[in-house]
Amino acid sequence: MSVASQDTAVKTGSIAKVFIYLILVLFALFYLLPLYVMLTNSLKPLSEITGGDMMSLPKAWTIEAWLSAWSTAQVGVSPTGLRPYFINSILMVVPAVAISTVLGALNGYILTKWRFRGDTLLFGLMLFACFIPFQIVLIPMARILGILGIAGSTQGLVLVHVVYGIGFSTLYFRNYYASFPTELVRAAMIDGAGFFRIFWRIMLPVSGPIAVVTIIWQFTNIWNDFLFGASFAGLSAMPMTVALNNLVNSSTGVREYNVHFAGAIMAALPTLLVYIVAGRFFVRGLMAGSVKG
Amino acid sequence: MPIRTTRADLRTRLQDFIPKIVLAPSLAAILIFVYGFIVFTGYLSMTDSKMLPSFDFVGLDNYVRLFSLPAWNTALINLVIFAALYIAICTVIGLGLAILLDQKIRGEGVLRPIYLYPMALSFIVTGTAWKWFLDPGLGLENTMHLWGWTDFQFNWIKDRHMAIYTLVIAAVWQTSGFVMAMFLAGLRGIDNEILKAAQIDGASNFALYRRIVIPLLRPAFLSAFVILFHMAIKSYDLVIALTGGGPGRATELPATFMYSYTFTRNSMGIGAASAVIMLMTVAAIMIPYLYSELGAKKE
Amino acid sequence: MGFLDISHVSKAYGSVQVLHEVDISVEEGEFIVLVGPSGCGKSTLMNMIAGLEPITTGDISIRGRLMNGVHPSKRNIAMVFQSYALYPNMTVAQNMTFGLEMHGVPKAERDRLLADVARLLQIDHLLERKPGHLSGGQRQRVAMGRALVRNPDVFLFDEPLSNLDAKLRVDMRTEIKKLHQKLGTTIVYVTHDQIEALTLSTRIAVMNKGYIQQLGTPKEIYDTPANLFVATFMGSPAMNILPATIKVRDGVAFAEIADAQGRLQSLQFSQKNLASWDGKEILLGIRPEAITDIDGADRKSQNIQRFSNVVTVIEPAGSDTFVTMTVSGRDVVARMRADASVAARDRFEFAVNMDKAVVFDPKTEARIPG
């Protein structure tokens, strides 16, 4: 995204300016509200929450709820806390992101620098795959995972996320490489470099920014996925989002809202962290997701 | 003059081949896992599959039954209400915030990330907060009562006529910042000289935006619409986290309908048919859009 | 058989034929320029020489070795690209030696070749920099350096100067010419700039719409253009083309043309073989510098004709003054000495050097040989 590189030529009066700031700040509060509610209430004891004021800061600060959410809370049937599921998510996300990014880079390189008849159509097919409602693949996917013997496993989820992540990672790399001069590839060909050598020596060294965008995008999407996790994970490979949902919706016993909030923030933490550290790239990924590169 | 095709040496022929070999796995994956599966689901939608896939062909029976199901019709009506409000409100808020942020605002660097961060979070996460916030006994209503406004009522989430609007609120909260970013990028892409020329022509700020800027944002409007539309149809986590489809079936959307009919109600044929309808709806918007986007890039 | 032979080469994309039966035979040490407007097929032809695009039909051979289907890196060619195509992630030294490295040349040898070429091009001090930190002219030198270290049979230049500003372009043009004279390498050079073509080349191939219009030395191209396209494309300002009627009196041909007021005047041809065109319409081609004031006329010319006309516009351009008038309904430009005393709207006596005039058949647009 172009960040304030161009000033607008529009001028506004000072009273109008005050109103503008007021509105902008109000919206900022609106966006921050849920995070604030989660954070403050995760640090209260349960007694302070039920019947208490959701907006107030804790009177008695405690990290009890966090500890419980991490290691002892009831998720589904077992009192394991969210820790095993957090690990599940990591085990799923890392390979899925790595594989889909590498494939996307190679695909983007081929689709821009080794063009062939029908490549645009092919890319169109990949691109459309990004936007399908995944309900259309749930039934056959469940069967295929069963046939491959990886139903309910982390490998199964990795496969699913790689397959449905290729479209986006290809899109990113393709659009990025499209503006990379083809003459460079030709020069390298004349210099005697082959397909992989050109990729390795010429393309990859300049792919840093788009690789970051792609990795962040894939990471966020796969970490946040719920539908595939809920459909294919089973108990042992259940990712964080599904576990959180189970924690929050478990009907047994007292509803420990503070634990729910602590768990929710845990589930949000990795993506939130990525957003805070590299928000610029996240936004760029979002924008590229609207197809225009 | 004899026409003969030129022979390539081994290396050149190999170099011609390698890209296709490298592309093949991705292509195969997409063809099988996307298009093959679409065909498979399409076929299942014409069979009498219940709990397990069956291959007894029943034609369009499932579609006929689907559209006679009250639950499906509720889901469709809900989708129309939800999508229309969601797209409209996101666009208005997004455009408004973008225009305001574009007025040489100090602190833009702080505000922009705040508007956008909800996109980085899963709805399962923020749903816990929203659910609580919307719960009359715990959230906003309760807080207002505690603050002394005892007549205050906000129990939409428990009200079967109003619950669908709580989905809109939460969904708008999540996505409007992203729409803002799209419009902001569009605004920043407008040539400043055009704006200066319009001001020299005597256009007021209002006229400037209405007559010059907003028409120039057409591509951003189109992209925003397409993205929001497909997100609306795919909305699933949102419902699960916020209302679970309830109260009753009041907030059932096609995505949740498909899931429950297929996996919990053992009507796979019906579920498949509903998935096909969803796909066709998305395709009706996405295919022309992608076609024009890719077509425009061809020389 | 030449050093680089292009024979009967055609190129088609699907049903679209972009090159038709091109034949060029290049001798060793020649500097061939392919020139033409965009879309004329010159870059396609160059890419086929480089092996970057397959040949549809025909043969290309270098040093008698058939190159059809041979990988670009195995043709012993080097190419300088319009955008220079320097690898942004590598230093200048790495850029220049990348090709040698790919061809398995040992490090010591690479360093020696690099040092030689860097000295030749005076880029020794840039070797450790990245291309992003170089000026346009420096990048251009590096790109040439990268081609030179390979010591190829044929150098290919693809519009190498078009990304430079006007001043630098002229400097680099001289530089390239010097380099060619010094090294005597064989060069194929693509450009759309006719001045580059005329100044640099030993021979020019003028191309249009996928056909070679004329292949010849700069002088042949300039003085005896094969057809109207070549005549108007080469030279700036362009050759004046005006309709004229041929009148033959006592075996001598004259061109009858009308001045601005419609009065007919005759110019005697130097050409001897126009008798058969008596009474017919032709197109008369006269370069601007062949129309002058009387004192400025070329002394060596055997046939200076006088022509009186009203001056429309005067454009002083420093070294020359361009004078525009209307002849036979067309604008005609004359190129005068800077101090010629001409005034707009006055009637003026022009000297036309008919030795330099060319005649075109209006139907075929081909030059009628004199």
Coordinates of C-alpha atoms in Angstrom, one line a residue, chain A residues 22-262:
Chain A
L22 CA -13.5 13.0 17.0
I23 CA -15.0 10.5 14.5
L24 CA -11.7 8.8 13.8
V25 CA -11.0 8.3 17.5
L26 CA -14.5 7.0 18.2
F27 CA -14.0 4.4 15.5
A28 CA -10.6 3.5 16.9
L29 CA -12.3 2.9 20.3
F30 CA -15.0 0.8 18.5
Y31 CA -12.3 -1.4 16.9
L32 CA -10.3 -1.7 20.2
L33 CA -13.3 -2.5 22.3
P34 CA -13.4 -6.3 22.0
L35 CA -9.7 -6.6 22.6
Y36 CA -10.0 -4.4 25.6
V37 CA -12.9 -6.4 27.0
M38 CA -11.0 -9.7 26.5
L39 CA -7.8 -8.4 28.0
T40 CA -9.2 -6.8 31.1
N41 CA -11.6 -9.5 31.9
S42 CA -9.0 -12.2 31.4
L43 CA -7.1 -10.7 34.3
K44 CA -10.1 -10.7 36.7
P45 CA -11.2 -13.4 39.0
L46 CA -14.4 -15.0 37.9
S47 CA -16.4 -13.5 40.8
E48 CA -15.6 -10.1 39.5
I49 CA -16.9 -10.8 36.1
T50 CA -20.3 -12.3 36.7
G51 CA -22.5 -9.4 37.6
G52 CA -19.6 -6.9 37.3
D53 CA -18.9 -4.1 34.9
M54 CA -17.3 -5.4 31.8
M55 CA -15.6 -2.1 31.0
S56 CA -13.9 -1.7 34.4
L57 CA -10.3 -2.6 35.1
P58 CA -9.7 -5.6 37.4
K59 CA -9.9 -4.7 41.1
A60 CA -7.9 -7.8 42.0
W61 CA -5.4 -8.6 39.2
T62 CA -4.7 -12.2 38.6
I63 CA -3.2 -14.5 36.0
E64 CA -5.1 -17.4 37.3
A65 CA -7.3 -17.6 34.2
W66 CA -4.3 -17.6 31.9
L67 CA -2.7 -20.5 33.7
S68 CA -5.9 -22.4 33.7
A69 CA -6.5 -21.8 30.0
W70 CA -3.0 -22.9 29.1
S71 CA -2.7 -26.1 31.1
T72 CA -5.8 -27.2 33.1
A73 CA -9.0 -26.0 31.5
Q74 CA -11.5 -28.5 30.2
V75 CA -11.3 -28.7 26.4
G76 CA -14.0 -31.0 25.2
V77 CA -13.6 -34.0 27.5
S78 CA -10.2 -33.7 28.9
P79 CA -8.7 -31.1 31.2
T80 CA -5.6 -30.4 29.3
G81 CA -5.8 -26.7 28.7
L82 CA -5.0 -25.3 25.3
R83 CA -1.3 -26.1 25.3
P84 CA -1.5 -29.3 23.2
Y85 CA -3.7 -27.6 20.6
F86 CA -1.4 -24.7 20.4
I87 CA 1.4 -27.1 19.6
N88 CA -0.9 -28.8 17.1
S89 CA -1.4 -25.5 15.3
I90 CA 2.3 -24.8 15.2
L91 CA 3.0 -28.3 13.8
M92 CA 0.3 -27.7 11.2
V93 CA 1.2 -24.1 10.3
V94 CA 4.9 -24.3 9.8
P95 CA 5.1 -27.0 7.1
A96 CA 1.9 -25.8 5.4
V97 CA 3.2 -22.2 5.1
A98 CA 6.7 -23.4 4.0
I99 CA 5.4 -25.7 1.3
S100 CA 2.7 -23.5 -0.1
T101 CA 5.1 -20.5 -0.2
V102 CA 7.8 -22.5 -2.1
L103 CA 5.3 -23.8 -4.6
G104 CA 3.8 -20.4 -5.0
A105 CA 7.2 -18.9 -5.8
L106 CA 8.0 -21.6 -8.4
N107 CA 4.6 -21.2 -9.9
G108 CA 4.8 -17.5 -10.1
Y109 CA 8.2 -17.7 -11.7
I110 CA 7.0 -20.1 -14.3
L111 CA 3.8 -18.3 -15.1
T112 CA 5.7 -15.0 -15.7
K113 CA 9.1 -16.0 -17.0
W114 CA 8.5 -19.3 -18.8
R115 CA 5.2 -18.5 -20.3
F116 CA 3.5 -21.0 -22.5
R117 CA 0.2 -21.3 -24.4
G118 CA -2.7 -21.3 -22.0
D119 CA -0.8 -20.1 -19.0
T120 CA -3.3 -17.3 -18.3
L121 CA -6.1 -19.7 -18.3
L122 CA -4.2 -22.0 -15.9
F123 CA -3.5 -19.1 -13.6
G124 CA -7.2 -18.2 -13.8
L125 CA -8.1 -21.7 -12.6
M126 CA -5.7 -21.4 -9.7
L127 CA -7.0 -18.0 -8.8
F128 CA -10.6 -19.0 -8.8
A129 CA -9.6 -21.8 -6.4
C130 CA -8.8 -19.1 -3.9
F131 CA -12.4 -17.9 -3.8
I132 CA -14.5 -21.0 -3.8
P133 CA -16.6 -21.6 -0.8
F134 CA -14.8 -24.5 0.8
Q135 CA -18.1 -26.3 1.6
I136 CA -17.9 -27.6 -2.0
V137 CA -14.8 -29.6 -1.2
L138 CA -15.5 -30.8 2.3
I139 CA -17.2 -34.1 1.5
P140 CA -14.7 -35.4 -1.1
M141 CA -11.8 -34.1 1.0
A142 CA -13.0 -36.1 4.0
R143 CA -13.0 -39.2 1.8
I144 CA -9.6 -38.6 0.2
L145 CA -8.0 -38.0 3.6
G146 CA -9.5 -41.3 4.7
I147 CA -8.2 -43.1 1.7
L148 CA -4.7 -41.6 2.1
G149 CA -4.9 -42.7 5.8
I150 CA -4.2 -39.2 7.1
A151 CA -7.7 -38.4 8.3
G152 CA -7.7 -36.7 11.6
S153 CA -3.9 -36.1 11.5
T154 CA -1.8 -33.0 11.3
Q155 CA -0.4 -34.2 8.0
G156 CA -3.9 -34.3 6.6
L157 CA -4.4 -30.7 7.6
V158 CA -1.1 -29.7 6.2
L159 CA -2.1 -31.2 2.9
V160 CA -5.4 -29.4 2.9
H161 CA -3.9 -26.1 3.7
V162 CA -1.2 -26.4 1.1
V163 CA -3.6 -27.3 -1.6
Y164 CA -6.0 -24.4 -0.9
G165 CA -3.1 -22.1 -0.2
I166 CA -1.3 -22.5 -3.5
G167 CA -3.7 -20.2 -5.3
F168 CA -3.0 -17.2 -3.1
S169 CA 0.8 -17.8 -2.9
T170 CA 0.9 -18.2 -6.7
L171 CA -1.1 -15.0 -7.1
Y172 CA 1.3 -13.1 -4.9
F173 CA 4.5 -14.3 -6.6
R174 CA 3.1 -14.0 -10.0
N175 CA 2.1 -10.4 -9.6
Y176 CA 5.4 -9.6 -8.1
Y177 CA 7.5 -11.4 -10.7
A178 CA 5.4 -9.9 -13.5
S179 CA 7.0 -6.5 -12.8
F180 CA 10.4 -8.1 -12.6
P181 CA 12.1 -7.5 -16.0
T182 CA 12.0 -10.5 -18.3
E183 CA 15.2 -9.2 -19.9
L184 CA 17.1 -10.2 -16.8
V185 CA 16.0 -13.8 -17.3
R186 CA 17.0 -13.6 -20.9
A187 CA 20.4 -12.2 -20.0
A188 CA 20.9 -15.0 -17.5
M189 CA 19.9 -17.6 -20.2
I190 CA 22.4 -16.1 -22.6
D191 CA 24.9 -16.2 -19.7
G192 CA 24.2 -19.9 -19.6
A193 CA 22.1 -20.3 -16.5
G194 CA 19.2 -22.8 -16.5
F195 CA 15.8 -22.9 -15.0
F196 CA 16.7 -23.6 -11.4
R197 CA 19.9 -21.6 -11.5
I198 CA 18.0 -18.5 -12.7
F199 CA 15.4 -19.0 -10.0
W200 CA 18.0 -19.5 -7.3
R201 CA 20.6 -16.9 -8.3
I202 CA 18.4 -14.2 -10.0
M203 CA 14.8 -14.4 -8.8
L204 CA 15.1 -15.5 -5.2
P205 CA 17.6 -12.9 -4.0
V206 CA 15.1 -10.2 -4.9
S207 CA 12.0 -12.0 -3.6
G208 CA 12.3 -11.0 0.0
P209 CA 9.4 -8.6 0.3
I210 CA 6.9 -10.8 -1.5
A211 CA 8.1 -13.8 0.4
V212 CA 7.3 -12.0 3.7
V213 CA 3.9 -11.0 2.4
T214 CA 3.1 -14.5 1.4
I215 CA 4.4 -16.1 4.6
I216 CA 2.4 -13.7 6.7
W217 CA -0.7 -14.1 4.7
Q218 CA -0.5 -17.9 4.7
F219 CA 0.4 -18.0 8.4
T220 CA -2.6 -15.8 9.3
N221 CA -5.0 -17.7 7.2
I222 CA -3.9 -21.2 8.2
W223 CA -3.6 -20.3 11.9
N224 CA -7.1 -18.7 11.9
D225 CA -8.7 -21.5 9.9
F226 CA -11.7 -23.1 11.6
L227 CA -13.7 -24.9 9.0
F228 CA -11.0 -27.3 7.9
G229 CA -9.8 -27.8 11.5
A230 CA -13.3 -28.6 12.6
S231 CA -14.0 -30.9 9.7
F232 CA -10.8 -32.9 9.4
A233 CA -8.7 -32.6 12.6
G234 CA -10.4 -35.1 14.8
L235 CA -9.3 -35.0 18.5
S236 CA -5.6 -35.6 18.3
A237 CA -4.7 -33.0 15.7
M238 CA -7.2 -30.4 16.7
P239 CA -5.9 -26.9 16.0
M240 CA -6.1 -23.9 18.4
T241 CA -9.2 -22.3 16.9
V242 CA -11.3 -25.5 17.2
A243 CA -10.0 -26.1 20.7
L244 CA -10.9 -22.6 21.7
N245 CA -14.3 -23.0 20.4
N246 CA -14.7 -26.2 22.3
L247 CA -13.4 -24.5 25.5
V248 CA -15.9 -21.7 25.1
N249 CA -18.8 -23.8 24.2
S250 CA -18.3 -26.7 26.6
S251 CA -21.6 -26.9 28.4
T252 CA -20.3 -28.6 31.6
G253 CA -19.9 -26.7 34.8
V254 CA -19.6 -23.0 35.4
R255 CA -18.8 -20.8 32.5
E256 CA -15.4 -19.4 33.2
Y257 CA -15.4 -16.3 31.1
N258 CA -12.0 -15.1 32.3
V259 CA -10.6 -18.4 31.1
H260 CA -12.3 -18.1 27.8
F261 CA -10.9 -14.7 27.3
A262 CA -7.4 -15.8 28.3

